[in-house]
Amino acid sequence: MANLDYNHKLSDQSAFNFSLLYEKADLSAVTYNNNLRSRGSTDTLQYTVNPSTNPLNAFRAKIDYTKKAGSGTLQAGYQYRYDSQDGNFLYQVKLLGTNRFVTDPQFSSAVKATNYIHAAFVQYTGSTKLLNYSGGLRVEKSERNLTFSKNNEQKKLLLTKLFPSVQLRYKAWDKGVLKAGYSRRIKRTNNYELNPFPEREHSETLEQGDPELLPEFIGTYEAGMEQTFAKGNVFAMLYYQTVTNPIQRVNKVYNDTILNRIYTNAGKATQVGMETNFTCQVNNWWSCIIGGNVYKYTISGSLFNNTVAIENSSWIYSINSTQSFSLPKNFSMQLSVSYLSERVTAQGKDSRFFTPHFTLKKTTTDKRWSFQLQWLNIDAGMKQSNRQRITTYGANFYTTTNYVYEPNQLQFSIGFNLSKKNRKITLPQSEIGEKEF
């Protein structure tokens, strides 16, 4: 990643900001699948390798203008974004008894996805003695082009959408604030979700995208309160969220032993619930943060050209906690826990997901050196952390898979400050590659 920012102050009342960002990522992956006759057997029935490359090139340019207007601030800007991925997905089968692999063209493909996005916005922020307010509108015109290797077919999607937002903060009592707002945002598709040709993940699954897939549009209404006290603050927020074109990974039967896993838009989803967070500096060495979210999730619509109706809902909750401790001799310690309950999907449910982390840090007296040890996804033999069971079912199939991700990761790092001064350095942040990864 590389970026260039330039600020130009016209006067005490107005200023321009110019920004350029370039991002490149050589994304690649490979899956090895060895089908054996039985557990512990060396008798190989089939050995497949799925190498894939999906390199990314992206560019973003934007200009923002800020001007004091009346008792508030007026902001306006324009942004252009371009990104391109040229993905190549292979399915190679080993010829048993030899060291040769052959490519199966039925499950190999290439797809190139290119996005051009123009966006302009205007926003006004102001305040009175008791009220802070802001309102804005963003208009976005996007073009998505897809090219496929197998049939030279091209798919183009043109969209022009409006994204309004409004936020209000009212000081209702001493150190107490009432808040309300509305915002609309977009969640875009990625290259894997758009590839229409089946990819043989392993012997039981074909994975397939949809070139007609639409991005998700998310609208959120919220209202709540925030209270500040001597050693911290607490807030609670009620919200109602609508999701148009929710992207779901669904299944249908390919044959008697293989499921076809497909990315598709599944009608509409809603969430209604409450989010809360509590922060407290318990004493001079203990800082506590506890947050929670509980909501009812409902998804409804149809799949597979309206041949399968879906209607599923459940109550879902999550809990997050971070406990930080300042210890003698410049040591510090932090323990964080994240828990997400079981939740429904269009065709089934995903199990709970639990991830605890521990960090121990030592800083030298002159603040120049730091030593940090992290224990991520703590499991310690419990067989509960960083794993999730995903279950889907329909009229003629049932499948459940327990995904066990890497638990008990140990990371050690050493840091050294060239300057004693604590200067804040802004580094470029990934906008596209991190999501695709």
Tab-separated table of C-alpha atoms in Angstrom:
chain	number	residue	atom	x	y	z
A	1	MET	CA	0.000	0.000	0.000
A	2	ALA	CA	1.104	3.568	-0.669
A	3	ASN	CA	-0.725	6.800	-0.022
A	4	LEU	CA	-0.240	10.524	-0.444
A	5	ASP	CA	-2.198	13.175	1.458
A	6	TYR	CA	-2.071	16.918	0.955
A	7	ASN	CA	-3.902	19.536	3.011
A	8	HIS	CA	-4.325	23.083	1.740
A	9	LYS	CA	-5.754	25.698	4.085
A	10	LEU	CA	-7.432	28.522	2.184
A	11	SER	CA	-8.251	30.591	5.276
A	12	ASP	CA	-9.438	30.218	8.846
A	13	GLN	CA	-12.847	29.352	7.369
A	14	SER	CA	-12.099	26.713	4.713
A	15	ALA	CA	-9.638	24.051	3.568
A	16	PHE	CA	-9.071	21.346	0.925
A	17	ASN	CA	-7.792	17.814	1.457
A	18	PHE	CA	-6.429	15.680	-1.387
A	19	SER	CA	-5.729	11.961	-0.996
A	20	LEU	CA	-4.337	9.231	-3.275
A	21	LEU	CA	-4.107	5.542	-2.336
A	22	TYR	CA	-2.691	2.595	-4.292
A	23	GLU	CA	-3.081	-0.980	-3.123
A	24	LYS	CA	-1.710	-4.222	-4.550
A	25	ALA	CA	-2.091	-7.730	-3.156
A	26	ASP	CA	-0.870	-11.043	-4.572
A	27	LEU	CA	-3.688	-13.060	-3.046
A	28	SER	CA	-3.321	-16.815	-3.464
A	29	ALA	CA	-4.322	-20.048	-1.763
A	30	VAL	CA	-4.041	-23.803	-2.110
A	31	THR	CA	-6.130	-26.623	-0.651
A	32	TYR	CA	-4.854	-30.198	-0.369
A	33	ASN	CA	-7.482	-32.928	-0.120
A	34	ASN	CA	-6.428	-36.522	0.451
A	35	ASN	CA	-9.326	-38.999	0.409
A	36	LEU	CA	-8.409	-42.189	2.229
A	37	ARG	CA	-10.290	-45.478	2.390
A	38	SER	CA	-10.564	-45.225	6.200
A	39	ARG	CA	-9.203	-43.250	9.122
A	40	GLY	CA	-5.489	-43.928	9.536
A	41	SER	CA	-5.328	-45.764	6.224
A	42	THR	CA	-2.588	-45.185	3.641
A	43	ASP	CA	-4.789	-46.471	0.824
A	44	THR	CA	-5.504	-43.311	-1.184
A	45	LEU	CA	-8.716	-43.178	-3.204
A	46	GLN	CA	-8.125	-39.701	-4.588
A	47	TYR	CA	-5.648	-36.875	-4.048
A	48	THR	CA	-6.562	-33.385	-5.275
A	49	VAL	CA	-4.888	-30.007	-5.113
A	50	ASN	CA	-6.772	-26.701	-5.575
A	51	PRO	CA	-4.334	-23.865	-6.262
A	52	SER	CA	-5.795	-20.427	-6.895
A	53	THR	CA	-4.498	-16.936	-7.540
A	54	ASN	CA	-6.610	-13.804	-7.194
A	55	PRO	CA	-4.282	-10.774	-7.452
A	56	LEU	CA	-5.718	-7.368	-6.633
A	57	ASN	CA	-4.902	-3.927	-7.990
A	58	ALA	CA	-6.777	-0.937	-6.606
A	59	PHE	CA	-6.631	2.837	-6.745
A	60	ARG	CA	-8.539	5.536	-4.863
A	61	ALA	CA	-8.482	9.304	-5.301
A	62	LYS	CA	-10.559	11.771	-3.320
A	63	ILE	CA	-10.885	15.466	-2.618
A	64	ASP	CA	-12.726	16.970	0.366
A	65	TYR	CA	-13.690	20.581	1.017
A	66	THR	CA	-14.487	21.935	4.491
A	67	LYS	CA	-15.924	25.350	5.249
A	68	LYS	CA	-17.342	26.991	8.358
A	69	ALA	CA	-20.933	27.988	7.647
A	70	GLY	CA	-23.040	29.764	10.245
A	71	SER	CA	-22.742	27.989	13.571
A	72	GLY	CA	-21.584	24.755	11.950
A	73	THR	CA	-19.325	23.169	9.342
A	74	LEU	CA	-20.129	22.291	5.758
A	75	GLN	CA	-18.259	19.407	4.125
A	76	ALA	CA	-18.397	18.201	0.538
A	77	GLY	CA	-16.278	15.829	-1.482
A	78	TYR	CA	-15.787	13.458	-4.392
A	79	GLN	CA	-14.142	10.029	-4.502
A	80	TYR	CA	-13.171	7.737	-7.367
A	81	ARG	CA	-12.310	4.094	-6.711
A	82	TYR	CA	-11.068	1.438	-9.088
A	83	ASP	CA	-10.251	-2.170	-8.276
A	84	SER	CA	-9.531	-5.195	-10.417
A	85	GLN	CA	-9.020	-8.894	-9.684
A	86	ASP	CA	-7.996	-11.508	-12.249
A	87	GLY	CA	-8.756	-14.788	-10.489
A	88	ASN	CA	-7.602	-18.210	-11.679
A	89	PHE	CA	-8.995	-21.293	-9.887
A	90	LEU	CA	-7.650	-24.770	-10.699
A	91	TYR	CA	-8.720	-28.297	-9.741
A	92	GLN	CA	-5.887	-30.786	-10.169
A	93	VAL	CA	-6.151	-34.553	-9.665
A	94	LYS	CA	-3.176	-36.799	-9.054
A	95	LEU	CA	-2.841	-39.799	-11.332
A	96	LEU	CA	-2.538	-42.580	-8.751
A	97	GLY	CA	0.683	-44.535	-8.974
A	98	THR	CA	2.504	-41.559	-10.503
A	99	ASN	CA	3.744	-38.123	-9.461
A	100	ARG	CA	1.712	-36.380	-12.190
A	101	PHE	CA	-1.285	-34.079	-11.716
A	102	VAL	CA	-3.837	-33.299	-14.417
A	103	THR	CA	-6.208	-30.327	-14.449
A	104	ASP	CA	-9.916	-31.141	-14.522
A	105	PRO	CA	-11.490	-28.454	-16.785
A	106	GLN	CA	-14.978	-29.145	-15.395
A	107	PHE	CA	-14.041	-27.627	-12.032
A	108	SER	CA	-11.379	-25.122	-13.126
A	109	SER	CA	-12.125	-21.563	-14.225
A	110	ALA	CA	-10.957	-17.984	-14.347
A	111	VAL	CA	-12.939	-14.818	-13.710
A	112	LYS	CA	-11.904	-11.181	-13.902
A	113	ALA	CA	-13.861	-8.647	-11.850
A	114	THR	CA	-13.467	-4.889	-12.242
A	115	ASN	CA	-15.226	-2.148	-10.274
A	116	TYR	CA	-15.475	1.573	-11.057
A	117	ILE	CA	-17.101	3.641	-8.312
A	118	HIS	CA	-17.847	7.374	-8.367
A	119	ALA	CA	-19.149	8.902	-5.142
A	120	ALA	CA	-19.949	12.440	-4.045
A	121	PHE	CA	-21.190	13.645	-0.659
A	122	VAL	CA	-22.321	16.716	1.217
A	123	GLN	CA	-22.696	16.984	5.016
A	124	TYR	CA	-23.478	19.717	7.496
A	125	THR	CA	-22.573	19.541	11.191
A	126	GLY	CA	-23.719	22.068	13.754
A	127	SER	CA	-24.576	22.591	17.385
A	128	THR	CA	-26.587	24.699	19.808
A	129	LYS	CA	-26.253	24.917	23.564
A	130	LEU	CA	-27.912	21.529	24.100
A	131	LEU	CA	-28.059	19.908	20.652
A	132	ASN	CA	-25.368	18.566	18.315
A	133	TYR	CA	-26.597	17.517	14.899
A	134	SER	CA	-25.330	16.397	11.520
A	135	GLY	CA	-26.998	15.417	8.276
A	136	GLY	CA	-25.606	14.306	4.971
A	137	LEU	CA	-26.195	12.621	1.636
A	138	ARG	CA	-23.871	10.505	-0.488
A	139	VAL	CA	-24.656	9.541	-4.075
A	140	GLU	CA	-22.790	6.603	-5.565
A	141	LYS	CA	-22.619	5.476	-9.184
A	142	SER	CA	-20.927	2.119	-9.682
A	143	GLU	CA	-20.085	-0.190	-12.568
A	144	ARG	CA	-19.090	-3.842	-12.122
A	145	ASN	CA	-17.712	-5.818	-15.080
A	146	LEU	CA	-17.166	-9.586	-15.085
A	147	THR	CA	-15.329	-11.613	-17.745
A	148	PHE	CA	-15.257	-15.419	-17.721
A	149	SER	CA	-12.681	-17.719	-19.282
A	150	LYS	CA	-14.934	-20.597	-20.318
A	151	ASN	CA	-17.445	-18.849	-22.520
A	152	ASN	CA	-16.054	-15.321	-23.027
A	153	GLU	CA	-19.318	-14.044	-21.580
A	154	GLN	CA	-19.366	-10.606	-20.022
A	155	LYS	CA	-21.644	-9.360	-17.265
A	156	LYS	CA	-22.145	-5.712	-16.385
A	157	LEU	CA	-23.944	-4.262	-13.361
A	158	LEU	CA	-24.742	-0.533	-13.219
A	159	LEU	CA	-26.103	0.956	-9.991
A	160	THR	CA	-26.856	4.486	-8.816
A	161	LYS	CA	-27.807	4.702	-5.140
A	162	LEU	CA	-28.378	7.355	-2.474
A	163	PHE	CA	-27.035	7.005	1.089
A	164	PRO	CA	-28.567	9.519	3.535
A	165	SER	CA	-27.523	9.916	7.157
A	166	VAL	CA	-28.627	11.985	10.140
A	167	GLN	CA	-27.302	12.035	13.720
A	168	LEU	CA	-28.663	13.913	16.757
A	169	ARG	CA	-27.154	14.295	20.255
A	170	TYR	CA	-29.201	16.125	22.902
A	171	LYS	CA	-27.840	17.008	26.352
A	172	ALA	CA	-30.878	16.080	28.425
A	173	TRP	CA	-29.343	16.234	31.919
A	174	ASP	CA	-26.008	16.642	33.675
A	175	LYS	CA	-23.482	14.396	31.872
A	176	GLY	CA	-26.382	12.610	30.186
A	177	VAL	CA	-27.025	12.563	26.432
A	178	LEU	CA	-29.898	11.261	24.316
A	179	LYS	CA	-28.926	10.069	20.826
A	180	ALA	CA	-30.852	9.200	17.651
A	181	GLY	CA	-29.891	8.641	14.062
A	182	TYR	CA	-30.280	6.902	10.736
A	183	SER	CA	-27.654	5.713	8.244
A	184	ARG	CA	-27.543	3.635	5.081
A	185	ARG	CA	-24.471	1.758	3.867
A	186	ILE	CA	-23.393	-0.901	1.366
A	187	LYS	CA	-21.596	-4.254	1.611
A	188	ARG	CA	-20.032	-5.191	-1.702
A	189	THR	CA	-19.493	-8.586	-3.312
A	190	ASN	CA	-16.112	-10.263	-3.779
A	191	ASN	CA	-14.605	-12.296	-6.599
A	192	TYR	CA	-15.323	-15.731	-5.134
A	193	GLU	CA	-19.012	-14.953	-4.721
A	194	LEU	CA	-19.341	-13.952	-8.402
A	195	ASN	CA	-17.716	-16.958	-10.140
A	196	PRO	CA	-20.589	-18.957	-11.721
A	197	PHE	CA	-18.500	-22.028	-12.538
A	198	PRO	CA	-18.469	-24.813	-9.922
A	199	GLU	CA	-15.260	-25.189	-7.949
A	200	ARG	CA	-14.654	-28.629	-6.451
A	201	GLU	CA	-13.642	-27.768	-2.889
A	202	HIS	CA	-13.452	-31.441	-1.912
A	203	SER	CA	-15.201	-34.705	-2.669
A	204	GLU	CA	-18.480	-33.697	-0.955
A	205	THR	CA	-18.852	-30.069	-2.068
A	206	LEU	CA	-19.074	-27.919	-5.174
A	207	GLU	CA	-18.806	-24.197	-4.552
A	208	GLN	CA	-20.372	-21.806	-7.029
A	209	GLY	CA	-20.998	-18.070	-7.233
A	210	ASP	CA	-23.628	-15.958	-8.949
A	211	PRO	CA	-22.617	-13.325	-11.563
A	212	GLU	CA	-25.963	-11.583	-10.985
A	213	LEU	CA	-25.273	-11.194	-7.256
A	214	LEU	CA	-26.261	-7.793	-5.874
A	215	PRO	CA	-24.495	-5.983	-3.005
A	216	GLU	CA	-26.182	-5.766	0.390
A	217	PHE	CA	-27.823	-2.471	1.357
A	218	ILE	CA	-28.108	-1.900	5.098
A	219	GLY	CA	-30.318	0.739	6.720
A	220	THR	CA	-30.080	1.352	10.482
A	221	TYR	CA	-32.387	3.361	12.769
A	222	GLU	CA	-31.134	3.864	16.322
A	223	ALA	CA	-32.034	5.701	19.516
A	224	GLY	CA	-30.430	5.582	22.932
A	225	MET	CA	-28.683	7.297	25.810
A	226	GLU	CA	-25.177	7.870	27.157
A	227	GLN	CA	-24.220	8.673	30.740
A	228	THR	CA	-20.781	9.815	31.859
A	229	PHE	CA	-19.685	9.495	35.479
A	230	ALA	CA	-16.509	10.085	37.449
A	231	LYS	CA	-14.730	6.862	36.493
A	232	GLY	CA	-16.286	5.934	33.163
A	233	ASN	CA	-19.419	5.900	31.071
A	234	VAL	CA	-22.285	3.684	29.971
A	235	PHE	CA	-24.471	3.747	26.904
A	236	ALA	CA	-27.496	1.779	25.676
A	237	MET	CA	-28.838	1.876	22.132
A	238	LEU	CA	-32.044	0.468	20.641
A	239	TYR	CA	-31.825	-0.183	16.913
A	240	TYR	CA	-33.753	-1.502	13.955
A	241	GLN	CA	-31.798	-2.659	10.909
A	242	THR	CA	-32.978	-3.758	7.476
A	243	VAL	CA	-30.784	-5.657	5.022
A	244	THR	CA	-31.834	-5.753	1.372
A	245	ASN	CA	-30.298	-8.522	-0.778
A	246	PRO	CA	-28.560	-10.343	2.127
A	247	ILE	CA	-25.773	-12.517	0.702
A	248	GLN	CA	-26.126	-16.092	1.933
A	249	ARG	CA	-24.213	-19.297	1.250
A	250	VAL	CA	-26.887	-21.926	0.566
A	251	ASN	CA	-26.923	-25.569	-0.550
A	252	LYS	CA	-28.784	-27.783	-2.966
A	253	VAL	CA	-28.211	-31.399	-4.002
A	254	TYR	CA	-25.813	-31.963	-6.934
A	255	ASN	CA	-26.023	-35.743	-6.746
A	256	ASP	CA	-26.454	-38.377	-4.041
A	257	THR	CA	-23.065	-37.656	-2.410
A	258	ILE	CA	-22.235	-34.061	-3.443
A	259	LEU	CA	-23.802	-30.784	-2.333
A	260	ASN	CA	-23.727	-27.680	-4.502
A	261	ARG	CA	-22.862	-24.661	-2.308
A	262	ILE	CA	-24.067	-21.430	-3.893
A	263	TYR	CA	-23.753	-17.735	-3.007
A	264	THR	CA	-27.047	-15.944	-3.587
A	265	ASN	CA	-29.219	-13.030	-2.496
A	266	ALA	CA	-31.855	-14.291	-0.093
A	267	GLY	CA	-34.720	-11.791	-0.043
A	268	LYS	CA	-34.618	-9.536	3.010
A	269	ALA	CA	-33.361	-9.640	6.591
A	270	THR	CA	-34.131	-7.532	9.651
A	271	GLN	CA	-32.524	-7.090	13.058
A	272	VAL	CA	-34.146	-5.422	16.045
A	273	GLY	CA	-32.395	-5.263	19.379
A	274	MET	CA	-30.319	-3.374	21.915
A	275	GLU	CA	-26.589	-2.769	22.261
A	276	THR	CA	-24.953	-1.615	25.486
A	277	ASN	CA	-21.434	-0.865	26.681
A	278	PHE	CA	-19.961	-0.120	30.123
A	279	THR	CA	-16.491	1.414	30.658
A	280	CYS	CA	-14.999	1.931	34.098
A	281	GLN	CA	-11.603	2.852	35.522
A	282	VAL	CA	-12.059	0.737	38.645
A	283	ASN	CA	-8.864	2.065	40.246
A	284	ASN	CA	-5.476	3.321	39.144
A	285	TRP	CA	-4.402	-0.118	37.911
A	286	TRP	CA	-7.612	-1.779	36.617
A	287	SER	CA	-9.650	-0.703	33.603
A	288	CYS	CA	-12.850	-2.593	32.709
A	289	ILE	CA	-14.886	-2.657	29.482
A	290	ILE	CA	-17.995	-4.849	29.122
A	291	GLY	CA	-20.339	-4.758	26.145
A	292	GLY	CA	-23.300	-6.735	24.939
A	293	ASN	CA	-25.745	-6.969	22.075
A	294	VAL	CA	-29.055	-8.814	21.910
A	295	TYR	CA	-31.326	-8.799	18.888
A	296	LYS	CA	-33.897	-10.779	16.940
A	297	TYR	CA	-32.758	-11.732	13.458
A	298	THR	CA	-35.300	-12.608	10.761
A	299	ILE	CA	-34.570	-13.638	7.194
A	300	SER	CA	-37.253	-14.256	4.582
A	301	GLY	CA	-37.523	-14.618	0.831
A	302	SER	CA	-36.918	-17.349	-1.740
A	303	LEU	CA	-34.047	-19.295	-3.287
A	304	PHE	CA	-33.284	-21.008	-6.574
A	305	ASN	CA	-35.583	-18.957	-8.836
A	306	ASN	CA	-38.392	-18.872	-6.276
A	307	THR	CA	-38.549	-22.663	-5.982
A	308	VAL	CA	-37.637	-22.713	-2.264
A	309	ALA	CA	-39.270	-20.343	0.227
A	310	ILE	CA	-37.339	-19.365	3.359
A	311	GLU	CA	-38.531	-17.937	6.665
A	312	ASN	CA	-36.203	-18.210	9.642
A	313	SER	CA	-35.693	-16.179	12.814
A	314	SER	CA	-34.069	-16.396	16.241
A	315	TRP	CA	-32.843	-14.325	19.174
A	316	ILE	CA	-29.076	-13.784	19.115
A	317	TYR	CA	-26.732	-12.279	21.678
A	318	SER	CA	-23.040	-11.409	21.934
A	319	ILE	CA	-20.822	-10.473	24.880
A	320	ASN	CA	-17.437	-8.732	24.762
A	321	SER	CA	-15.192	-7.993	27.709
A	322	THR	CA	-11.729	-6.435	28.020
A	323	GLN	CA	-9.938	-6.240	31.364
A	324	SER	CA	-6.682	-4.235	31.441
A	325	PHE	CA	-4.242	-4.168	34.359
A	326	SER	CA	-1.235	-1.914	35.007
A	327	LEU	CA	1.344	-3.910	36.966
A	328	PRO	CA	4.546	-2.918	38.809
A	329	LYS	CA	7.852	-2.405	36.954
A	330	ASN	CA	6.153	-1.210	33.731
A	331	PHE	CA	4.315	-4.469	33.118
A	332	SER	CA	0.757	-4.492	31.783
A	333	MET	CA	-1.712	-7.309	31.245
A	334	GLN	CA	-4.942	-7.608	29.273
A	335	LEU	CA	-7.590	-10.330	29.041
A	336	SER	CA	-10.339	-10.103	26.424
A	337	VAL	CA	-13.240	-12.470	25.735
A	338	SER	CA	-15.673	-12.455	22.817
A	339	TYR	CA	-18.763	-14.709	22.657
A	340	LEU	CA	-21.391	-14.925	19.908
A	341	SER	CA	-24.428	-17.145	20.449
A	342	GLU	CA	-25.986	-19.611	18.017
A	343	ARG	CA	-27.770	-17.880	15.113
A	344	VAL	CA	-29.974	-18.897	12.218
A	345	THR	CA	-29.200	-18.677	8.507
A	346	ALA	CA	-31.381	-19.011	5.419
A	347	GLN	CA	-31.152	-22.814	5.512
A	348	GLY	CA	-30.051	-23.725	9.006
A	349	LYS	CA	-27.911	-22.385	11.833
A	350	ASP	CA	-24.359	-21.529	12.886
A	351	SER	CA	-23.220	-22.543	16.353
A	352	ARG	CA	-21.842	-20.220	19.012
A	353	PHE	CA	-18.337	-18.762	18.512
A	354	PHE	CA	-16.013	-18.182	21.473
A	355	THR	CA	-12.578	-16.466	21.406
A	356	PRO	CA	-10.518	-15.485	24.517
A	357	HIS	CA	-7.155	-13.667	24.248
A	358	PHE	CA	-4.392	-12.815	26.745
A	359	THR	CA	-1.607	-10.200	26.405
A	360	LEU	CA	1.391	-9.485	28.637
A	361	LYS	CA	3.547	-6.442	27.868
A	362	LYS	CA	6.733	-5.017	29.353
A	363	THR	CA	7.916	-1.460	28.598
A	364	THR	CA	11.329	-0.163	29.611
A	365	THR	CA	11.622	2.857	31.891
A	366	ASP	CA	12.700	5.201	29.087
A	367	LYS	CA	9.712	4.032	26.933
A	368	ARG	CA	12.082	3.060	24.105
A	369	TRP	CA	11.727	-0.743	24.222
A	370	SER	CA	8.621	-2.887	24.529
A	371	PHE	CA	8.230	-6.671	24.724
A	372	GLN	CA	4.845	-8.262	24.160
A	373	LEU	CA	3.602	-11.844	24.497
A	374	GLN	CA	0.132	-12.781	23.213
A	375	TRP	CA	-1.815	-15.996	23.686
A	376	LEU	CA	-4.590	-15.828	21.085
A	377	ASN	CA	-7.675	-18.040	20.832
A	378	ILE	CA	-6.988	-19.654	24.195
A	379	ASP	CA	-8.282	-23.215	24.300
A	380	ALA	CA	-5.974	-25.121	26.715
A	381	GLY	CA	-7.568	-28.481	25.924
A	382	MET	CA	-11.180	-27.306	26.399
A	383	LYS	CA	-11.993	-27.858	22.692
A	384	GLN	CA	-14.335	-24.866	22.803
A	385	SER	CA	-12.390	-21.902	21.407
A	386	ASN	CA	-12.184	-20.654	17.818
A	387	ARG	CA	-14.413	-23.361	16.410
A	388	GLN	CA	-17.877	-23.321	14.913
A	389	ARG	CA	-20.371	-25.884	13.666
A	390	ILE	CA	-22.307	-24.865	10.549
A	391	THR	CA	-25.468	-26.824	9.786
A	392	THR	CA	-27.703	-26.573	6.715
A	393	TYR	CA	-30.706	-28.637	5.676
A	394	GLY	CA	-33.486	-28.752	3.122
A	395	ALA	CA	-36.220	-31.045	1.825
A	396	ASN	CA	-33.717	-33.656	0.588
A	397	PHE	CA	-30.441	-33.068	2.416
A	398	TYR	CA	-28.817	-32.456	5.796
A	399	THR	CA	-25.183	-31.494	6.362
A	400	THR	CA	-23.207	-30.371	9.388
A	401	THR	CA	-19.498	-29.482	9.577
A	402	ASN	CA	-17.430	-28.536	12.607
A	403	TYR	CA	-14.826	-25.960	11.555
A	404	VAL	CA	-11.834	-25.903	13.928
A	405	TYR	CA	-9.650	-22.847	13.318
A	406	GLU	CA	-6.192	-22.362	14.796
A	407	PRO	CA	-6.439	-22.251	18.626
A	408	ASN	CA	-3.641	-21.506	21.097
A	409	GLN	CA	-1.595	-19.143	18.933
A	410	LEU	CA	1.476	-17.675	20.668
A	411	GLN	CA	2.939	-14.437	19.322
A	412	PHE	CA	5.964	-12.590	20.659
A	413	SER	CA	6.997	-9.149	19.445
A	414	ILE	CA	9.681	-6.595	20.255
A	415	GLY	CA	9.280	-2.866	19.609
A	416	PHE	CA	11.806	-0.047	19.635
A	417	ASN	CA	11.083	3.689	19.347
A	418	LEU	CA	13.738	5.638	17.460
A	419	SER	CA	12.457	8.850	19.067
A	420	LYS	CA	11.461	9.348	22.670
A	421	LYS	CA	8.714	11.715	21.601
A	422	ASN	CA	5.299	10.151	21.215
A	423	ARG	CA	4.437	11.294	17.717
A	424	LYS	CA	1.285	10.011	16.073
A	425	ILE	CA	2.057	8.501	12.649
A	426	THR	CA	-0.767	7.804	10.203
A	427	LEU	CA	-0.071	4.708	8.112
A	428	PRO	CA	-2.073	3.660	5.029
A	429	GLN	CA	-5.029	1.415	5.804
A	430	SER	CA	-6.292	-1.359	3.528
A	431	GLU	CA	-9.705	-0.612	2.024
A	432	ILE	CA	-10.059	-3.559	-0.342
A	433	GLY	CA	-7.352	-6.199	0.095
A	434	GLU	CA	-8.174	-6.877	3.741
A	435	LYS	CA	-11.784	-7.644	2.815
A	436	GLU	CA	-10.848	-9.907	-0.097
A	437	PHE	CA	-8.314	-11.746	2.068
